[in-house]
Amino acid sequence: MESVKENEIQRTNFGFQFDYSIEDKEYSVQVVYPSKEDDYTIPYILVIPKQMKDNCVLAVEVNNLETKNKDELLNNGLLTAYNLISNLKEFDNPVLIPILPSVEGGPYYQQLSRECFSVSKDSPFYRIDLQVLNIISEVKQKISKIVTINEKIFLNGYSCSGVFAQRFALLHPKIIDTACIGGASGSIPVPITELEYPLGIADYLDITGEKFDLESYSQIKFRYYVGSLEDKRKTSERHDENGNDAPMHDMSYFDRSIPPVVGMKQRNMFGINMIERSKKQIDYMNDMGINIEQEIFEGRTHNNHNGIGVNELGDEFINRTYQQSFIQGKKL
């Protein structure tokens, strides 16, 4: 978000808030910090349109930056909120941005890596996925005091936040109507017992304490988008089966996100090339009865290098996906 004058910021018992406008739309922006009584330990940003209508839909996306600097985390969360509000401006829906932590040497909270489930109950970041779930519940209760709110959410994410979205959906499918995910086609989960978390459900019961809910998962509308050139940018920090530099945005090669043996299993089952692999996975899940589609933007890359990223096409895709789910689909 653009800078807000200091005298426009109001301190509150939960953090601070300020008013913000985009063209003819006005919003109240709340930055909420947890109290000792709360069932979460991370802050969040809530943007409430002043023109919000009944039967609104809560749009959720986590911050897309990993840093130990709390100011940078907050600024990234505000930018994420601005982008999502801008993409959905015409629908006047509230937007929630849980701000996930970064801990040096700790689990990859922003991608809900498997290590997140080994965190001690004494840690403030124990079961960060459940904390986000509790925040969503709290926010829905807040909104319901103003207008009626849809029971299920619109879950959005790109790149790192897209990886979070696909894994959060795997863990908590009951609360999600639509998951709009970009730039994360190299790590699409397939809910089968031949693969372990986060790419499958072989150890789902062990790490979550619950059985996987395939029925609820199949009701989610998964809408993926990716640039056809996404696998072309390489990184010298990771290597493929032949020892060559691996694609930077193929998380199946990123040990911190996916255990190496699980990534290798995925590639053996569905293919090494991430774009072709994602097509096979989506076909496989469609045969399972899962509502999943993917749009490939030809000649586009992950980031907007030299003007050929997916940025503006991704914005259009998010807007269209929301319309098809909640307007044309008459969810409201």
mmCIF file of C-alpha atoms in Angstrom:
data_model
loop_
_atom_site.group_PDB
_atom_site.id
_atom_site.type_symbol
_atom_site.label_atom_id
_atom_site.label_comp_id
_atom_site.label_asym_id
_atom_site.label_seq_id
_atom_site.Cartn_x
_atom_site.Cartn_y
_atom_site.Cartn_z
ATOM 1 C CA MET A 1 0.000 0.000 0.000
ATOM 2 C CA GLU A 2 1.056 3.590 -0.554
ATOM 3 C CA SER A 3 2.357 5.445 2.470
ATOM 4 C CA VAL A 4 -0.167 6.586 5.069
ATOM 5 C CA LYS A 5 0.451 9.721 7.108
ATOM 6 C CA GLU A 6 1.339 9.049 10.733
ATOM 7 C CA ASN A 7 -1.472 11.256 12.054
ATOM 8 C CA GLU A 8 -3.959 9.130 10.120
ATOM 9 C CA ILE A 9 -3.008 5.955 11.999
ATOM 10 C CA GLN A 10 -5.128 5.155 15.041
ATOM 11 C CA ARG A 11 -3.796 3.060 17.878
ATOM 12 C CA THR A 12 -6.265 0.430 19.097
ATOM 13 C CA ASN A 13 -6.450 -2.234 21.765
ATOM 14 C CA PHE A 14 -5.540 -4.822 19.125
ATOM 15 C CA GLY A 15 -2.815 -2.928 17.221
ATOM 16 C CA PHE A 16 -3.567 -0.061 14.876
ATOM 17 C CA GLN A 17 -5.833 0.866 12.002
ATOM 18 C CA PHE A 18 -6.181 3.451 9.275
ATOM 19 C CA ASP A 19 -8.493 4.335 6.418
ATOM 20 C CA TYR A 20 -7.436 3.787 2.833
ATOM 21 C CA SER A 21 -8.987 4.387 -0.561
ATOM 22 C CA ILE A 22 -8.482 2.963 -4.042
ATOM 23 C CA GLU A 23 -10.187 5.170 -6.626
ATOM 24 C CA ASP A 24 -13.830 5.381 -5.457
ATOM 25 C CA LYS A 25 -13.557 2.550 -2.911
ATOM 26 C CA GLU A 26 -12.884 3.153 0.800
ATOM 27 C CA TYR A 27 -11.480 0.632 3.260
ATOM 28 C CA SER A 28 -10.622 0.246 6.914
ATOM 29 C CA VAL A 29 -7.244 -1.456 7.354
ATOM 30 C CA GLN A 30 -6.612 -3.190 10.677
ATOM 31 C CA VAL A 31 -3.256 -4.566 11.789
ATOM 32 C CA VAL A 32 -4.001 -6.992 14.610
ATOM 33 C CA TYR A 33 -1.426 -8.334 17.063
ATOM 34 C CA PRO A 34 -2.174 -11.376 19.244
ATOM 35 C CA SER A 35 -2.923 -11.113 22.944
ATOM 36 C CA LYS A 36 -2.168 -13.725 25.582
ATOM 37 C CA GLU A 37 -5.789 -14.896 25.443
ATOM 38 C CA ASP A 38 -5.790 -15.559 21.709
ATOM 39 C CA ASP A 39 -5.406 -19.019 20.179
ATOM 40 C CA TYR A 40 -2.796 -17.724 17.722
ATOM 41 C CA THR A 41 0.575 -16.019 18.146
ATOM 42 C CA ILE A 42 1.031 -14.302 14.788
ATOM 43 C CA PRO A 43 -0.314 -10.919 13.621
ATOM 44 C CA TYR A 44 -2.661 -10.410 10.725
ATOM 45 C CA ILE A 45 -3.946 -7.677 8.445
ATOM 46 C CA LEU A 46 -7.676 -7.312 7.840
ATOM 47 C CA VAL A 47 -9.022 -4.988 5.143
ATOM 48 C CA ILE A 48 -12.736 -4.238 5.421
ATOM 49 C CA PRO A 49 -14.496 -2.409 2.574
ATOM 50 C CA LYS A 50 -16.745 0.337 3.911
ATOM 51 C CA GLN A 51 -19.219 -0.549 1.168
ATOM 52 C CA MET A 52 -19.257 -4.270 2.103
ATOM 53 C CA LYS A 53 -22.512 -6.059 1.307
ATOM 54 C CA ASP A 54 -24.315 -9.049 2.779
ATOM 55 C CA ASN A 55 -23.120 -12.539 1.830
ATOM 56 C CA CYS A 56 -19.565 -11.312 1.434
ATOM 57 C CA VAL A 57 -16.675 -13.696 0.819
ATOM 58 C CA LEU A 58 -13.456 -13.591 2.831
ATOM 59 C CA ALA A 59 -10.394 -13.644 0.571
ATOM 60 C CA VAL A 60 -7.254 -14.987 2.268
ATOM 61 C CA GLU A 61 -3.594 -14.898 1.257
ATOM 62 C CA VAL A 62 -0.472 -15.136 3.412
ATOM 63 C CA ASN A 63 2.560 -12.849 3.097
ATOM 64 C CA ASN A 64 4.912 -13.784 0.282
ATOM 65 C CA LEU A 65 8.237 -12.915 1.868
ATOM 66 C CA GLU A 66 10.548 -14.687 4.270
ATOM 67 C CA THR A 67 12.580 -12.349 6.479
ATOM 68 C CA LYS A 68 13.436 -11.927 10.157
ATOM 69 C CA ASN A 69 12.748 -8.190 9.879
ATOM 70 C CA LYS A 70 9.272 -7.596 11.320
ATOM 71 C CA ASP A 71 8.852 -4.270 9.533
ATOM 72 C CA GLU A 72 9.604 -5.944 6.197
ATOM 73 C CA LEU A 73 7.101 -8.695 6.995
ATOM 74 C CA LEU A 74 4.430 -6.113 7.793
ATOM 75 C CA ASN A 75 5.159 -4.086 4.661
ATOM 76 C CA ASN A 76 5.009 -7.209 2.518
ATOM 77 C CA GLY A 77 1.709 -8.144 4.152
ATOM 78 C CA LEU A 78 0.317 -4.681 3.383
ATOM 79 C CA LEU A 79 1.494 -4.972 -0.226
ATOM 80 C CA THR A 80 -0.137 -8.406 -0.491
ATOM 81 C CA ALA A 81 -3.371 -6.944 0.891
ATOM 82 C CA TYR A 82 -3.252 -4.052 -1.577
ATOM 83 C CA ASN A 83 -2.716 -6.350 -4.560
ATOM 84 C CA LEU A 84 -5.537 -8.702 -3.582
ATOM 85 C CA ILE A 85 -7.959 -5.874 -2.786
ATOM 86 C CA SER A 86 -7.094 -4.253 -6.130
ATOM 87 C CA ASN A 87 -7.728 -7.481 -8.043
ATOM 88 C CA LEU A 88 -11.109 -7.981 -6.347
ATOM 89 C CA LYS A 89 -12.068 -4.324 -5.889
ATOM 90 C CA GLU A 90 -15.379 -4.543 -7.726
ATOM 91 C CA PHE A 91 -16.673 -7.269 -5.381
ATOM 92 C CA ASP A 92 -16.290 -5.364 -2.083
ATOM 93 C CA ASN A 93 -15.116 -8.383 -0.142
ATOM 94 C CA PRO A 94 -12.913 -8.335 2.988
ATOM 95 C CA VAL A 95 -9.307 -9.455 2.671
ATOM 96 C CA LEU A 96 -7.255 -11.251 5.330
ATOM 97 C CA ILE A 97 -3.462 -11.540 5.339
ATOM 98 C CA PRO A 98 -2.033 -13.726 8.153
ATOM 99 C CA ILE A 99 1.616 -12.751 8.626
ATOM 100 C CA LEU A 100 3.663 -15.923 8.864
ATOM 101 C CA PRO A 101 6.970 -15.906 10.745
ATOM 102 C CA SER A 102 10.507 -16.505 9.583
ATOM 103 C CA VAL A 103 12.819 -18.240 12.051
ATOM 104 C CA GLU A 104 16.478 -18.793 11.255
ATOM 105 C CA GLY A 105 17.149 -22.522 11.156
ATOM 106 C CA GLY A 106 13.449 -23.199 11.711
ATOM 107 C CA PRO A 107 10.772 -24.850 9.568
ATOM 108 C CA TYR A 108 9.603 -23.264 6.352
ATOM 109 C CA TYR A 109 6.400 -21.872 7.831
ATOM 110 C CA GLN A 110 5.524 -19.958 4.688
ATOM 111 C CA GLN A 111 5.357 -23.181 2.729
ATOM 112 C CA LEU A 112 4.002 -25.398 5.524
ATOM 113 C CA SER A 113 6.930 -27.784 5.172
ATOM 114 C CA ARG A 114 6.800 -31.130 6.919
ATOM 115 C CA GLU A 115 9.050 -29.793 9.711
ATOM 116 C CA CYS A 116 6.213 -27.484 10.791
ATOM 117 C CA PHE A 117 4.506 -30.519 12.306
ATOM 118 C CA SER A 118 7.523 -31.416 14.449
ATOM 119 C CA VAL A 119 7.479 -28.106 16.315
ATOM 120 C CA SER A 120 7.025 -28.505 20.064
ATOM 121 C CA LYS A 121 3.709 -27.533 21.675
ATOM 122 C CA ASP A 122 5.723 -25.108 23.803
ATOM 123 C CA SER A 123 6.728 -23.147 20.710
ATOM 124 C CA PRO A 124 4.720 -20.037 19.797
ATOM 125 C CA PHE A 125 4.642 -21.398 16.252
ATOM 126 C CA TYR A 126 3.225 -24.833 17.044
ATOM 127 C CA ARG A 127 0.841 -25.954 14.255
ATOM 128 C CA ILE A 128 0.989 -22.688 12.367
ATOM 129 C CA ASP A 129 -1.716 -24.030 10.048
ATOM 130 C CA LEU A 130 -4.139 -24.304 12.969
ATOM 131 C CA GLN A 131 -3.233 -20.789 14.045
ATOM 132 C CA VAL A 132 -4.164 -19.493 10.603
ATOM 133 C CA LEU A 133 -7.400 -21.494 10.837
ATOM 134 C CA ASN A 134 -8.160 -19.833 14.188
ATOM 135 C CA ILE A 135 -7.477 -16.384 12.733
ATOM 136 C CA ILE A 136 -9.858 -17.086 9.848
ATOM 137 C CA SER A 137 -12.533 -18.131 12.352
ATOM 138 C CA GLU A 138 -12.001 -14.971 14.422
ATOM 139 C CA VAL A 139 -12.194 -12.719 11.371
ATOM 140 C CA LYS A 140 -15.359 -14.386 10.100
ATOM 141 C CA GLN A 141 -16.945 -13.745 13.491
ATOM 142 C CA LYS A 142 -15.900 -10.075 13.316
ATOM 143 C CA ILE A 143 -17.360 -9.684 9.838
ATOM 144 C CA SER A 144 -20.576 -11.482 10.762
ATOM 145 C CA LYS A 145 -21.319 -8.670 13.245
ATOM 146 C CA ILE A 146 -21.423 -6.260 10.302
ATOM 147 C CA VAL A 147 -22.857 -8.319 7.418
ATOM 148 C CA THR A 148 -23.526 -11.963 6.695
ATOM 149 C CA ILE A 149 -20.498 -13.858 5.423
ATOM 150 C CA ASN A 150 -20.053 -16.903 3.239
ATOM 151 C CA GLU A 151 -19.071 -20.007 5.191
ATOM 152 C CA LYS A 152 -16.172 -20.818 2.858
ATOM 153 C CA ILE A 153 -13.235 -18.676 1.783
ATOM 154 C CA PHE A 154 -11.490 -17.675 -1.419
ATOM 155 C CA LEU A 155 -7.863 -18.772 -0.903
ATOM 156 C CA ASN A 156 -5.305 -17.016 -3.069
ATOM 157 C CA GLY A 157 -1.549 -17.313 -3.520
ATOM 158 C CA TYR A 158 1.332 -16.862 -5.921
ATOM 159 C CA SER A 159 4.755 -18.515 -5.730
ATOM 160 C CA CYS A 160 5.544 -19.010 -2.026
ATOM 161 C CA SER A 161 2.040 -18.052 -0.892
ATOM 162 C CA GLY A 162 0.723 -20.324 -3.628
ATOM 163 C CA VAL A 163 2.631 -23.251 -2.125
ATOM 164 C CA PHE A 164 1.121 -22.368 1.264
ATOM 165 C CA ALA A 165 -2.348 -22.266 -0.305
ATOM 166 C CA GLN A 166 -2.091 -25.711 -1.903
ATOM 167 C CA ARG A 167 -0.872 -27.258 1.360
ATOM 168 C CA PHE A 168 -3.345 -25.409 3.569
ATOM 169 C CA ALA A 169 -6.095 -26.715 1.300
ATOM 170 C CA LEU A 170 -4.757 -30.240 1.787
ATOM 171 C CA LEU A 171 -4.909 -29.762 5.567
ATOM 172 C CA HIS A 172 -8.184 -27.842 5.912
ATOM 173 C CA PRO A 173 -10.374 -28.468 2.866
ATOM 174 C CA LYS A 174 -13.725 -27.912 4.610
ATOM 175 C CA ILE A 175 -13.403 -24.134 4.815
ATOM 176 C CA ILE A 176 -12.272 -23.493 1.220
ATOM 177 C CA ASP A 177 -14.561 -22.902 -1.733
ATOM 178 C CA THR A 178 -11.902 -21.890 -4.273
ATOM 179 C CA ALA A 179 -8.100 -22.028 -4.273
ATOM 180 C CA CYS A 180 -6.553 -19.734 -6.885
ATOM 181 C CA ILE A 181 -2.876 -20.640 -7.153
ATOM 182 C CA GLY A 182 -0.175 -19.265 -9.421
ATOM 183 C CA GLY A 183 3.487 -20.095 -9.900
ATOM 184 C CA ALA A 184 3.364 -23.269 -7.824
ATOM 185 C CA SER A 185 2.778 -25.949 -10.449
ATOM 186 C CA GLY A 186 5.989 -27.759 -9.517
ATOM 187 C CA SER A 187 4.575 -28.808 -6.155
ATOM 188 C CA ILE A 188 0.943 -29.726 -6.764
ATOM 189 C CA PRO A 189 -0.200 -32.239 -4.124
ATOM 190 C CA VAL A 190 -1.871 -35.409 -5.367
ATOM 191 C CA PRO A 191 -3.888 -37.008 -2.531
ATOM 192 C CA ILE A 192 -2.610 -40.557 -2.922
ATOM 193 C CA THR A 193 -0.885 -42.912 -0.494
ATOM 194 C CA GLU A 194 2.066 -43.471 -2.831
ATOM 195 C CA LEU A 195 3.420 -40.033 -1.886
ATOM 196 C CA GLU A 196 4.142 -38.495 1.504
ATOM 197 C CA TYR A 197 3.272 -34.964 2.651
ATOM 198 C CA PRO A 198 3.440 -32.352 1.240
ATOM 199 C CA LEU A 199 2.910 -33.999 -2.155
ATOM 200 C CA GLY A 200 0.637 -36.821 -1.000
ATOM 201 C CA ILE A 201 -1.176 -38.261 2.010
ATOM 202 C CA ALA A 202 0.794 -41.420 2.888
ATOM 203 C CA ASP A 203 1.753 -39.994 6.308
ATOM 204 C CA TYR A 204 -1.170 -37.579 6.661
ATOM 205 C CA LEU A 205 -2.639 -39.261 9.732
ATOM 206 C CA ASP A 206 0.757 -39.447 11.431
ATOM 207 C CA ILE A 207 1.529 -35.748 11.083
ATOM 208 C CA THR A 208 -1.953 -34.245 11.530
ATOM 209 C CA GLY A 209 -3.695 -36.767 13.775
ATOM 210 C CA GLU A 210 -6.628 -36.841 11.368
ATOM 211 C CA LYS A 211 -7.738 -38.825 8.348
ATOM 212 C CA PHE A 212 -7.611 -37.086 5.004
ATOM 213 C CA ASP A 213 -11.006 -35.696 3.945
ATOM 214 C CA LEU A 214 -11.147 -36.542 0.246
ATOM 215 C CA GLU A 215 -14.822 -35.659 -0.017
ATOM 216 C CA SER A 216 -14.260 -32.063 1.148
ATOM 217 C CA TYR A 217 -11.065 -31.779 -0.893
ATOM 218 C CA SER A 218 -12.930 -32.800 -4.033
ATOM 219 C CA GLN A 219 -15.417 -29.972 -3.519
ATOM 220 C CA ILE A 220 -12.736 -27.274 -3.712
ATOM 221 C CA LYS A 221 -12.406 -25.505 -7.036
ATOM 222 C CA PHE A 222 -8.646 -25.528 -7.694
ATOM 223 C CA ARG A 223 -7.609 -23.042 -10.342
ATOM 224 C CA TYR A 224 -3.907 -22.969 -11.257
ATOM 225 C CA TYR A 225 -2.029 -20.649 -13.574
ATOM 226 C CA VAL A 226 1.598 -20.784 -14.651
ATOM 227 C CA GLY A 227 3.921 -19.398 -17.308
ATOM 228 C CA SER A 228 5.043 -21.872 -19.964
ATOM 229 C CA LEU A 229 8.654 -20.742 -19.456
ATOM 230 C CA GLU A 230 8.601 -21.100 -15.670
ATOM 231 C CA ASP A 231 10.990 -24.050 -15.679
ATOM 232 C CA LYS A 232 13.579 -22.267 -17.847
ATOM 233 C CA ARG A 233 15.202 -20.182 -15.110
ATOM 234 C CA LYS A 234 17.743 -22.322 -13.248
ATOM 235 C CA THR A 235 19.516 -22.081 -9.889
ATOM 236 C CA SER A 236 23.018 -23.283 -9.055
ATOM 237 C CA GLU A 237 21.851 -24.023 -5.499
ATOM 238 C CA ARG A 238 19.905 -27.132 -6.547
ATOM 239 C CA HIS A 239 20.563 -29.853 -9.114
ATOM 240 C CA ASP A 240 18.520 -32.293 -11.160
ATOM 241 C CA GLU A 241 19.009 -36.026 -11.666
ATOM 242 C CA ASN A 242 21.878 -35.416 -14.090
ATOM 243 C CA GLY A 243 23.721 -32.941 -11.897
ATOM 244 C CA ASN A 244 22.601 -29.921 -13.902
ATOM 245 C CA ASP A 245 21.187 -26.759 -12.363
ATOM 246 C CA ALA A 246 17.557 -27.383 -11.446
ATOM 247 C CA PRO A 247 14.632 -25.081 -12.273
ATOM 248 C CA MET A 248 14.474 -22.370 -9.610
ATOM 249 C CA HIS A 249 10.705 -22.584 -9.165
ATOM 250 C CA ASP A 250 10.338 -26.364 -9.210
ATOM 251 C CA MET A 251 9.908 -27.020 -5.485
ATOM 252 C CA SER A 252 10.349 -30.773 -5.992
ATOM 253 C CA TYR A 253 14.107 -30.030 -6.032
ATOM 254 C CA PHE A 254 14.006 -27.714 -3.004
ATOM 255 C CA ASP A 255 14.842 -29.804 0.067
ATOM 256 C CA ARG A 256 13.599 -27.146 2.483
ATOM 257 C CA SER A 257 10.163 -27.273 0.909
ATOM 258 C CA ILE A 258 9.932 -30.956 -0.036
ATOM 259 C CA PRO A 259 11.966 -33.884 1.336
ATOM 260 C CA PRO A 260 14.310 -35.074 -1.463
ATOM 261 C CA VAL A 261 12.939 -38.618 -1.524
ATOM 262 C CA VAL A 262 9.362 -37.311 -1.862
ATOM 263 C CA GLY A 263 10.308 -34.939 -4.684
ATOM 264 C CA MET A 264 12.068 -37.767 -6.500
ATOM 265 C CA LYS A 265 9.033 -40.033 -6.116
ATOM 266 C CA GLN A 266 6.826 -37.332 -7.591
ATOM 267 C CA ARG A 267 9.104 -36.883 -10.606
ATOM 268 C CA ASN A 268 9.352 -40.649 -11.129
ATOM 269 C CA MET A 269 5.575 -40.941 -11.106
ATOM 270 C CA PHE A 270 4.595 -37.921 -13.186
ATOM 271 C CA GLY A 271 7.697 -36.739 -15.039
ATOM 272 C CA ILE A 272 10.753 -34.538 -14.670
ATOM 273 C CA ASN A 273 9.565 -31.483 -16.630
ATOM 274 C CA MET A 274 7.398 -29.500 -14.230
ATOM 275 C CA ILE A 275 4.929 -28.173 -16.807
ATOM 276 C CA GLU A 276 4.293 -31.583 -18.347
ATOM 277 C CA ARG A 277 4.244 -33.128 -14.873
ATOM 278 C CA SER A 278 1.568 -30.691 -13.705
ATOM 279 C CA LYS A 279 -0.612 -31.586 -16.702
ATOM 280 C CA LYS A 280 -0.374 -35.289 -15.845
ATOM 281 C CA GLN A 281 -1.147 -34.615 -12.184
ATOM 282 C CA ILE A 282 -4.192 -32.540 -13.053
ATOM 283 C CA ASP A 283 -5.489 -35.210 -15.442
ATOM 284 C CA TYR A 284 -4.934 -37.812 -12.727
ATOM 285 C CA MET A 285 -6.860 -35.776 -10.148
ATOM 286 C CA ASN A 286 -9.682 -35.054 -12.552
ATOM 287 C CA ASP A 287 -10.061 -38.823 -12.901
ATOM 288 C CA MET A 288 -10.237 -38.950 -9.090
ATOM 289 C CA GLY A 289 -13.160 -36.522 -9.176
ATOM 290 C CA ILE A 290 -11.184 -33.498 -7.980
ATOM 291 C CA ASN A 291 -12.213 -30.157 -9.477
ATOM 292 C CA ILE A 292 -8.880 -28.842 -10.723
ATOM 293 C CA GLU A 293 -7.898 -26.858 -13.813
ATOM 294 C CA GLN A 294 -4.768 -25.101 -15.006
ATOM 295 C CA GLU A 295 -4.174 -22.280 -17.475
ATOM 296 C CA ILE A 296 -0.721 -22.014 -19.034
ATOM 297 C CA PHE A 297 0.353 -18.561 -20.201
ATOM 298 C CA GLU A 298 2.478 -19.146 -23.284
ATOM 299 C CA GLY A 299 5.797 -17.306 -23.493
ATOM 300 C CA ARG A 300 5.592 -16.144 -19.862
ATOM 301 C CA THR A 301 7.961 -16.658 -16.942
ATOM 302 C CA HIS A 302 7.582 -16.753 -13.156
ATOM 303 C CA ASN A 303 8.749 -13.181 -12.525
ATOM 304 C CA ASN A 304 8.242 -10.145 -14.681
ATOM 305 C CA HIS A 305 11.697 -10.210 -16.280
ATOM 306 C CA ASN A 306 11.836 -8.173 -19.497
ATOM 307 C CA GLY A 307 8.074 -7.732 -19.391
ATOM 308 C CA ILE A 308 7.171 -11.383 -19.973
ATOM 309 C CA GLY A 309 6.057 -12.434 -16.512
ATOM 310 C CA VAL A 310 2.565 -13.585 -15.584
ATOM 311 C CA ASN A 311 1.825 -10.513 -13.443
ATOM 312 C CA GLU A 312 -0.947 -8.734 -15.337
ATOM 313 C CA LEU A 313 -2.356 -11.995 -16.731
ATOM 314 C CA GLY A 314 -2.362 -13.390 -13.202
ATOM 315 C CA ASP A 315 -4.373 -10.390 -11.968
ATOM 316 C CA GLU A 316 -6.970 -11.025 -14.669
ATOM 317 C CA PHE A 317 -7.011 -14.732 -13.821
ATOM 318 C CA ILE A 318 -7.670 -14.049 -10.113
ATOM 319 C CA ASN A 319 -10.551 -11.715 -10.941
ATOM 320 C CA ARG A 320 -12.053 -14.165 -13.433
ATOM 321 C CA THR A 321 -11.701 -17.097 -11.045
ATOM 322 C CA TYR A 322 -13.512 -15.179 -8.318
ATOM 323 C CA GLN A 323 -16.306 -14.213 -10.699
ATOM 324 C CA GLN A 324 -16.784 -17.781 -11.892
ATOM 325 C CA SER A 325 -16.840 -19.103 -8.328
ATOM 326 C CA PHE A 326 -18.994 -16.565 -6.528
ATOM 327 C CA ILE A 327 -20.802 -14.457 -9.125
ATOM 328 C CA GLN A 328 -21.508 -16.577 -12.187
ATOM 329 C CA GLY A 329 -21.671 -19.663 -9.969
ATOM 330 C CA LYS A 330 -24.226 -17.852 -7.785
ATOM 331 C CA LYS A 331 -22.492 -18.915 -4.560
ATOM 332 C CA LEU A 332 -23.815 -15.739 -3.003
#
